[in-house]
Short mmCIF file of C-alpha atoms and ligand atoms in Angstrom, two decimals:
data_model
loop_
_atom_site.label_atom_id
_atom_site.label_comp_id
_atom_site.label_asym_id
_atom_site.label_seq_id
_atom_site.Cartn_x
_atom_site.Cartn_y
_atom_site.Cartn_z
CA MET A 1 -0.76 -7.21 -7.84
CA ARG A 2 1.31 -10.38 -8.31
CA ILE A 3 4.87 -9.46 -7.43
CA LEU A 4 7.95 -11.51 -8.22
CA VAL A 5 10.63 -10.90 -5.59
CA THR A 6 14.19 -11.99 -6.36
CA GLY A 7 16.27 -12.69 -3.25
CA GLY A 8 13.07 -12.68 -1.23
CA SER A 9 14.29 -15.17 1.42
CA GLY A 10 17.06 -12.79 2.51
CA TYR A 11 17.05 -10.21 5.31
CA ILE A 12 15.46 -7.21 3.56
CA GLY A 13 13.66 -9.45 1.06
CA SER A 14 11.79 -11.45 3.71
CA HIS A 15 10.67 -8.30 5.53
CA THR A 16 9.45 -6.84 2.22
CA VAL A 17 7.63 -10.09 1.29
CA LEU A 18 5.82 -9.88 4.65
CA ALA A 19 4.79 -6.28 3.99
CA LEU A 20 3.58 -7.21 0.47
CA LEU A 21 1.46 -10.11 1.76
CA GLU A 22 -0.01 -7.97 4.54
CA ALA A 23 -0.89 -5.31 1.94
CA GLY A 24 -2.86 -7.93 0.00
CA HIS A 25 -0.43 -8.58 -2.85
CA ASP A 26 0.29 -12.08 -4.14
CA VAL A 27 4.00 -12.89 -4.03
CA VAL A 28 6.29 -15.37 -5.75
CA VAL A 29 9.87 -15.50 -4.49
CA ILE A 30 12.81 -16.73 -6.53
CA ASP A 31 16.06 -17.25 -4.66
CA ASN A 32 19.10 -19.51 -5.11
CA LEU A 33 19.44 -19.79 -1.29
CA ALA A 34 23.20 -19.13 -1.64
CA ASN A 35 23.09 -16.61 1.18
CA SER A 36 19.69 -17.15 2.84
CA ASN A 37 17.42 -19.77 4.38
CA GLN A 38 13.96 -20.76 3.14
CA GLU A 39 12.92 -20.95 6.81
CA SER A 40 12.55 -17.15 6.70
CA LEU A 41 9.70 -17.50 4.19
CA ARG A 42 7.99 -20.24 6.21
CA ARG A 43 7.95 -17.87 9.18
CA VAL A 44 6.77 -14.96 7.01
CA GLY A 45 3.80 -17.15 6.07
CA GLU A 46 3.15 -17.84 9.75
CA ILE A 47 3.10 -14.13 10.61
CA ALA A 48 1.09 -13.03 7.54
CA GLY A 49 -1.40 -15.91 7.74
CA ARG A 50 -0.71 -16.74 4.11
CA SER A 51 2.42 -17.66 2.17
CA ALA A 52 4.42 -16.53 -0.79
CA GLU A 53 5.14 -19.09 -3.49
CA PHE A 54 8.81 -20.11 -3.60
CA LEU A 55 10.91 -21.25 -6.57
CA GLN A 56 14.58 -22.08 -6.08
CA VAL A 57 16.00 -20.33 -9.13
CA ASP A 58 19.41 -18.80 -9.82
CA LEU A 59 19.29 -15.64 -11.97
CA LEU A 60 22.21 -17.07 -13.92
CA ASP A 61 20.01 -20.00 -15.06
CA GLU A 62 18.12 -18.32 -17.91
CA THR A 63 15.95 -21.36 -18.67
CA ALA A 64 14.75 -21.73 -15.09
CA LEU A 65 14.18 -17.97 -14.93
CA ASP A 66 12.14 -18.03 -18.13
CA ASN A 67 10.08 -20.96 -16.84
CA ALA A 68 9.40 -19.05 -13.63
CA PHE A 69 7.97 -16.12 -15.59
CA SER A 70 6.01 -18.46 -17.89
CA SER A 71 4.40 -20.22 -14.93
CA GLN A 72 3.56 -17.04 -13.00
CA ASN A 73 1.44 -14.13 -14.16
CA VAL A 74 3.75 -11.40 -12.83
CA ASP A 75 2.73 -7.73 -12.72
CA ALA A 76 5.98 -6.30 -11.27
CA VAL A 77 9.40 -7.30 -9.93
CA ILE A 78 11.30 -6.29 -6.80
CA HIS A 79 14.94 -7.23 -7.33
CA PHE A 80 17.01 -7.91 -4.19
CA ALA A 81 19.10 -10.90 -5.32
CA GLY A 82 22.80 -10.13 -5.32
CA LEU A 83 26.07 -10.55 -3.45
CA LYS A 84 26.78 -7.70 -1.04
CA ALA A 85 29.99 -8.19 0.96
CA VAL A 86 32.30 -5.26 0.19
CA GLY A 87 35.47 -7.05 1.30
CA GLU A 88 34.64 -10.21 -0.68
CA SER A 89 33.95 -8.09 -3.76
CA VAL A 90 37.50 -6.73 -3.60
CA GLU A 91 38.89 -10.27 -3.45
CA LYS A 92 36.52 -11.75 -6.08
CA PRO A 93 35.45 -8.97 -8.50
CA LEU A 94 34.57 -11.32 -11.39
CA TYR A 95 32.29 -13.37 -9.10
CA TYR A 96 30.50 -10.12 -8.14
CA TYR A 97 30.19 -8.69 -11.66
CA HIS A 98 28.98 -12.03 -13.04
CA ASN A 99 26.42 -12.59 -10.28
CA ASN A 100 25.16 -9.06 -9.75
CA VAL A 101 25.37 -7.51 -13.21
CA GLY A 102 25.04 -10.72 -15.26
CA GLY A 103 22.14 -11.92 -13.15
CA THR A 104 20.36 -8.59 -13.51
CA LEU A 105 20.82 -8.59 -17.30
CA ASN A 106 19.22 -12.07 -17.45
CA LEU A 107 16.34 -10.81 -15.31
CA LEU A 108 15.74 -7.70 -17.44
CA ARG A 109 15.82 -9.63 -20.74
CA CYS A 110 13.42 -12.18 -19.29
CA MET A 111 11.08 -9.44 -18.07
CA GLU A 112 11.07 -7.87 -21.53
CA ARG A 113 10.31 -11.23 -23.19
CA HIS A 114 7.34 -11.63 -20.84
CA ASP A 115 6.17 -8.03 -21.20
CA VAL A 116 6.83 -7.18 -17.53
CA ARG A 117 8.38 -3.72 -17.27
CA THR A 118 7.71 -2.52 -13.70
CA LEU A 119 10.78 -2.88 -11.48
CA VAL A 120 11.92 -1.80 -8.02
CA PHE A 121 15.70 -2.25 -7.70
CA SER A 122 17.61 -2.71 -4.45
CA SER A 123 20.46 -0.23 -4.81
CA SER A 124 22.68 1.15 -2.07
CA ALA A 125 24.11 4.38 -0.67
CA THR A 126 27.44 2.77 -1.45
CA VAL A 127 27.01 4.15 -5.01
CA TYR A 128 27.83 7.60 -3.58
CA GLY A 129 31.32 6.35 -2.72
CA ALA A 130 33.20 7.97 0.14
CA SER A 131 31.52 11.31 -0.47
CA GLU A 132 31.89 13.54 2.57
CA GLU A 133 29.22 15.85 1.14
CA VAL A 134 26.45 15.03 3.65
CA PRO A 135 23.52 14.77 3.66
CA LEU A 136 23.68 12.69 0.49
CA VAL A 137 21.12 13.70 -2.19
CA GLU A 138 20.02 11.70 -5.22
CA LYS A 139 21.40 14.14 -7.78
CA LEU A 140 25.00 13.72 -6.50
CA PRO A 141 27.38 12.13 -9.04
CA LEU A 142 27.95 8.43 -8.36
CA ASP A 143 31.44 7.30 -7.46
CA ALA A 144 31.46 3.81 -5.97
CA VAL A 145 34.83 2.90 -4.53
CA ASN A 146 34.66 -0.91 -4.44
CA PRO A 147 33.57 -3.66 -6.88
CA TYR A 148 30.34 -4.34 -4.96
CA GLY A 149 29.38 -0.66 -5.11
CA ARG A 150 30.37 -0.52 -8.77
CA THR A 151 28.00 -3.43 -9.59
CA LYS A 152 25.16 -1.40 -8.04
CA GLU A 153 26.25 1.73 -9.93
CA GLN A 154 26.49 -0.15 -13.23
CA ILE A 155 23.06 -1.72 -12.74
CA GLU A 156 21.67 1.76 -12.08
CA ASP A 157 23.27 2.93 -15.35
CA ILE A 158 21.82 -0.07 -17.25
CA LEU A 159 18.35 0.65 -15.87
CA SER A 160 18.66 4.35 -16.72
CA ASP A 161 19.53 3.45 -20.32
CA VAL A 162 16.70 0.90 -20.56
CA GLY A 163 14.21 3.48 -19.26
CA ALA A 164 15.51 6.12 -21.66
CA ALA A 165 15.20 3.76 -24.64
CA ASP A 166 11.70 2.48 -23.90
CA GLU A 167 9.16 4.56 -22.03
CA ARG A 168 7.09 1.49 -21.23
CA TRP A 169 9.52 0.76 -18.36
CA ASN A 170 8.57 1.96 -14.86
CA ILE A 171 11.67 1.77 -12.65
CA ALA A 172 12.53 2.75 -9.04
CA LEU A 173 16.16 2.73 -7.87
CA LEU A 174 16.17 2.59 -4.04
CA ARG A 175 19.44 3.56 -2.35
CA TYR A 176 19.48 1.99 1.13
CA PHE A 177 21.59 3.43 3.89
CA ASN A 178 22.27 1.04 6.80
CA PRO A 179 19.41 -1.44 7.26
CA VAL A 180 19.18 -2.86 10.80
CA GLY A 181 16.58 -4.22 13.23
CA ALA A 182 14.00 -6.99 12.77
CA HIS A 183 10.24 -7.57 12.71
CA GLU A 184 8.75 -7.01 16.20
CA SER A 185 7.73 -10.69 16.42
CA GLY A 186 11.39 -11.69 16.72
CA ARG A 187 10.69 -14.50 14.21
CA ILE A 188 12.59 -13.07 11.21
CA GLY A 189 15.81 -11.08 11.11
CA GLU A 190 19.34 -10.77 9.79
CA ASP A 191 21.17 -14.09 9.66
CA PRO A 192 24.58 -13.47 8.01
CA THR A 193 26.62 -16.50 7.04
CA GLY A 194 30.12 -16.52 8.56
CA THR A 195 31.61 -13.47 10.28
CA PRO A 196 29.27 -10.48 9.95
CA ASN A 197 30.75 -7.61 7.91
CA ASN A 198 28.29 -5.10 9.29
CA LEU A 199 28.15 -3.48 12.72
CA LEU A 200 24.71 -4.48 14.04
CA PRO A 201 24.84 -8.24 13.41
CA PHE A 202 28.34 -8.31 14.91
CA VAL A 203 27.22 -6.36 17.98
CA ALA A 204 24.19 -8.67 18.33
CA GLN A 205 26.41 -11.79 18.20
CA VAL A 206 28.66 -10.31 20.92
CA ALA A 207 25.62 -9.40 23.03
CA VAL A 208 24.25 -12.96 22.80
CA GLY A 209 27.66 -14.43 23.67
CA ARG A 210 28.63 -15.86 20.27
CA ARG A 211 31.64 -13.51 20.02
CA GLU A 212 33.95 -11.95 22.59
CA LYS A 213 33.89 -8.23 21.82
CA VAL A 214 33.26 -5.57 19.21
CA MET A 215 36.24 -3.94 17.53
CA VAL A 216 35.43 -0.27 16.92
CA PHE A 217 37.10 0.62 13.63
CA GLY A 218 38.67 3.95 14.53
CA ASN A 219 37.93 6.52 17.21
CA ASP A 220 39.92 9.37 15.64
CA TYR A 221 37.36 10.46 13.05
CA PRO A 222 36.34 14.15 12.91
CA THR A 223 33.03 13.36 14.68
CA PRO A 224 31.73 14.30 18.17
CA ASP A 225 32.87 11.04 19.79
CA GLY A 226 35.54 10.16 17.22
CA THR A 227 33.68 7.10 15.83
CA GLY A 228 32.05 6.67 12.41
CA ILE A 229 28.56 8.05 11.81
CA ARG A 230 25.96 6.26 9.66
CA ASP A 231 22.26 6.51 8.81
CA TYR A 232 20.75 3.36 10.38
CA ILE A 233 17.24 2.59 9.15
CA HIS A 234 14.84 -0.02 10.55
CA VAL A 235 14.28 -2.85 8.07
CA VAL A 236 10.49 -2.56 8.59
CA ASP A 237 10.61 1.13 7.58
CA LEU A 238 12.75 0.08 4.62
CA ALA A 239 10.20 -2.56 3.55
CA ALA A 240 7.44 0.05 3.68
CA GLY A 241 9.54 2.22 1.37
CA HIS A 242 9.48 -0.56 -1.22
CA LEU A 243 5.71 -0.73 -1.18
CA ALA A 244 5.48 3.04 -1.54
CA ALA A 245 7.92 2.96 -4.48
CA LEU A 246 6.04 0.04 -6.08
CA ASP A 247 2.76 1.95 -5.89
CA TYR A 248 4.41 5.01 -7.42
CA VAL A 249 6.07 3.27 -10.38
CA HIS A 250 2.89 1.30 -11.03
CA SER A 251 1.43 4.58 -12.30
CA HIS A 252 4.50 6.60 -13.31
CA SER A 253 6.77 5.55 -16.19
CA GLY A 254 10.46 6.45 -16.38
CA VAL A 255 13.37 5.91 -13.98
CA HIS A 256 13.19 7.32 -10.45
CA ARG A 257 15.85 7.37 -7.69
CA TRP A 258 15.20 7.66 -3.96
CA ASN A 259 17.35 7.52 -0.85
CA LEU A 260 15.80 5.31 1.83
CA GLY A 261 17.33 6.57 5.06
CA THR A 262 16.23 8.41 8.19
CA GLY A 263 18.21 11.59 7.50
CA LYS A 264 19.80 11.16 10.96
CA GLY A 265 23.32 9.94 11.73
CA SER A 266 24.35 7.79 14.71
CA SER A 267 27.91 7.00 15.82
CA VAL A 268 29.28 3.54 16.58
CA LEU A 269 29.39 4.42 20.29
CA GLU A 270 25.76 5.56 20.20
CA VAL A 271 24.81 2.22 18.61
CA LEU A 272 26.74 0.33 21.30
CA ALA A 273 24.99 2.31 24.04
CA ALA A 274 21.54 1.68 22.54
CA PHE A 275 22.24 -2.02 22.03
CA SER A 276 23.56 -2.40 25.59
CA ALA A 277 20.32 -0.80 26.84
CA ALA A 278 18.30 -3.23 24.69
CA ALA A 279 20.23 -6.28 25.91
CA GLY A 280 20.24 -5.12 29.55
CA HIS A 281 24.01 -5.58 29.77
CA GLU A 282 27.11 -3.80 28.46
CA VAL A 283 28.37 -4.97 25.04
CA PRO A 284 32.18 -5.24 25.40
CA TYR A 285 34.25 -3.39 22.81
CA GLU A 286 37.68 -1.95 22.19
CA PHE A 287 39.06 0.65 19.80
CA GLY A 288 41.07 -0.53 16.79
CA PRO A 289 42.44 1.00 13.60
CA ARG A 290 40.17 2.55 10.96
CA ARG A 291 38.79 0.18 8.28
CA PRO A 292 40.19 1.14 4.85
CA GLY A 293 37.60 2.83 2.62
CA ASP A 294 35.29 3.90 5.44
CA ALA A 295 33.86 7.42 5.27
CA ALA A 296 33.74 9.34 8.56
CA VAL A 297 30.14 10.42 8.12
CA SER A 298 27.34 9.20 5.85
CA TYR A 299 23.64 9.94 6.13
CA ALA A 300 20.75 10.56 3.74
CA ASP A 301 18.69 13.51 2.67
CA PRO A 302 15.40 11.53 2.46
CA SER A 303 13.24 14.50 1.44
CA ALA A 304 12.64 13.29 -2.15
CA ALA A 305 11.05 10.03 -0.95
CA LEU A 306 8.79 12.01 1.39
CA ALA A 307 7.79 14.46 -1.34
CA ASP A 308 7.23 11.86 -4.10
CA LEU A 309 6.16 8.77 -2.16
CA GLY A 310 4.78 10.21 1.05
CA TRP A 311 7.22 7.83 2.78
CA SER A 312 9.57 8.48 5.70
CA ALA A 313 11.26 6.32 8.32
CA HIS A 314 9.71 6.46 11.79
CA LYS A 315 11.52 3.99 14.04
CA THR A 316 14.23 5.20 16.42
CA LEU A 317 17.72 3.80 16.93
CA GLN A 318 16.56 2.36 20.27
CA GLN A 319 13.65 0.55 18.58
CA MET A 320 16.07 -0.78 15.94
CA CYS A 321 18.32 -2.18 18.68
CA ASP A 322 15.40 -3.51 20.78
CA ASP A 323 14.00 -5.39 17.76
CA HIS A 324 17.41 -6.61 16.58
CA TRP A 325 18.18 -7.88 20.09
CA ARG A 326 14.81 -9.73 20.39
CA TRP A 327 15.51 -11.58 17.12
CA GLN A 328 19.08 -12.47 18.15
CA LYS A 329 18.14 -13.51 21.72
CA GLU A 330 15.34 -15.79 20.45
CA ASN A 331 17.43 -17.13 17.56
CA PRO A 332 21.05 -17.20 18.86
CA LEU A 333 22.16 -19.17 15.79
CA GLY A 334 19.80 -17.44 13.36
CA TYR A 335 17.46 -19.69 11.37
CA SER A 336 19.48 -22.78 12.21
CA SER A 337 18.84 -22.21 15.94
C1 WQD B 401 28.96 0.85 10.02
C2 WQD B 401 29.91 1.59 10.96
C3 WQD B 401 32.21 1.04 10.60
C4 WQD B 401 31.78 -3.16 11.93
C5 WQD B 401 28.06 -1.28 4.55
C6 WQD B 401 28.35 -1.42 3.09
C7 WQD B 401 27.24 -0.84 2.27
C8 WQD B 401 25.88 -1.33 2.74
C9 WQD B 401 25.70 -1.16 4.23
C10 WQD B 401 25.10 -3.04 1.24
C11 WQD B 401 31.17 2.10 10.24
C12 WQD B 401 31.76 0.59 11.98
C13 WQD B 401 31.55 -1.84 11.58
C14 WQD B 401 32.59 -3.44 13.07
C15 WQD B 401 32.87 -1.07 13.43
N1 WQD B 401 25.72 -2.70 2.41
N2 WQD B 401 32.08 -0.83 12.31
N3 WQD B 401 33.11 -2.38 13.77
O1 WQD B 401 30.29 0.28 6.04
O2 WQD B 401 28.40 1.93 6.54
O3 WQD B 401 28.05 0.08 4.89
O4 WQD B 401 26.80 -1.83 4.87
O5 WQD B 401 24.61 -2.33 0.43
O6 WQD B 401 27.45 -1.28 0.95
O7 WQD B 401 29.53 -0.68 2.80
O8 WQD B 401 28.21 -0.45 7.32
O9 WQD B 401 27.85 -1.85 9.28
O10 WQD B 401 29.98 -2.19 7.91
O11 WQD B 401 29.74 -0.13 9.33
O12 WQD B 401 33.34 -0.14 14.08
O13 WQD B 401 32.84 -4.62 13.45
O14 WQD B 401 30.35 0.69 11.97
O15 WQD B 401 33.53 1.60 10.64
O16 WQD B 401 31.52 3.34 10.83
P1 WQD B 401 28.85 0.54 6.22
P2 WQD B 401 28.96 -1.25 8.47
#
C-alpha cells in the first residue's frame, strides 16, 4: 500500500517508516520539521535500501495538505504529527489545541475530500489520566489530566464520532505507554530538542556526559523501591504494532482501540540499573520531590492487541537500554552530531 505518514521524521514516526519500507509498502512523509530532523529519514533510507518521499508540510496549511494528497495516490494514513510535551501544554494550551486538534481536523477533512478513510492514530496512555486502576484496559473511561492528554482524548472522540457517522472509515486508535530504545543499527533514535521531559532521553544524556545527573522524581511512592513504575516499550516493538493495526483496519471498518505496551512495569531505579549496565558505568542520580501529576504506577493490559492483531512486545528493558545507549553513544548530539 502507499501510506502517508504525518510526523514521520520524528522518533516513533521514523522507526515506523522504516518498518513500513521493510514490509514493502511505499511511504510518503509529511512533516513540518518543527520538532524533528529530516536526517532521520535519510538514514531510514540507508537502512531500508530505499527511501520514503518527503514533503515539508504543516497540517495547519490546508492548501499544502490538499496538494500533498492530490499529488500522491494514498491508500491509508498513519498520523503521528503533534506536540507532546505535557509541561509545555499546561503553559500553552491554545498552541496545543490549535496544533493537535486543529491539525487533525484539517487532515481528516482532506482525507475525506480525497476518499481516503483508513487511519491509524498515534494516541497515548495519557488519555487514562492518573488512573491507579492497573493494568489499564481499553474500556476504562478516559480522564486526561493535562491539555496535551486532553488533545489526544478529544481527537479520539472526534474519530469515534466520524466512524459512527460513516461506516466507510477504518480507524485504529493506538495508546502508547512509554516508548524507549532505538533501532539496533544505532543510526536512528530519540533526539529531543532542549531539555528532555522523559526519563530515558535524560538518562542517556547523563550517561554520555551531556548532563550531570538524573533527578529521580520521588522515592516515597507506594511501590517496592519507592520510585514510579511505568510500562516501557521498545520503539521497534511499537512500530511493529502500527503495521499490525494497519493490516487489521485495512480489512475491518469501524473504530478500534488498542493499548501498545508490554504489560510489565519497571521502576525508575530499575531503569537506572539497566542503563548503567548498558553504558558500562554508573549513571549518577539523586532523589528529589515528586513531579506534580505523576501516577505512582502505570502499565498496560495489552491482551486486546494480542487477541485482535496477533501483536505483542518482545524486547526486554535491558535491550531497550542497550539500544538506546548505542544510539546516544554514537550520536552524542543526536542528528546534529
Ligand atoms: C517516567 C517515570 C517519572 C524524568 C510521559 C507523558 C505521556 C507520554 C509518555 C506522550 C516517571 C520519572 C522522569 C526524570 C524521573 N508521552 N522521571 N526523572 O510521565 O510516564 O509519560 O511520556 O504521549 O504523555 O506523560 O514518562 O518519561 O516523563 O516519566 O524520575 O528526569 O520517570 O516520575 O515515574 P511519563 P516520563
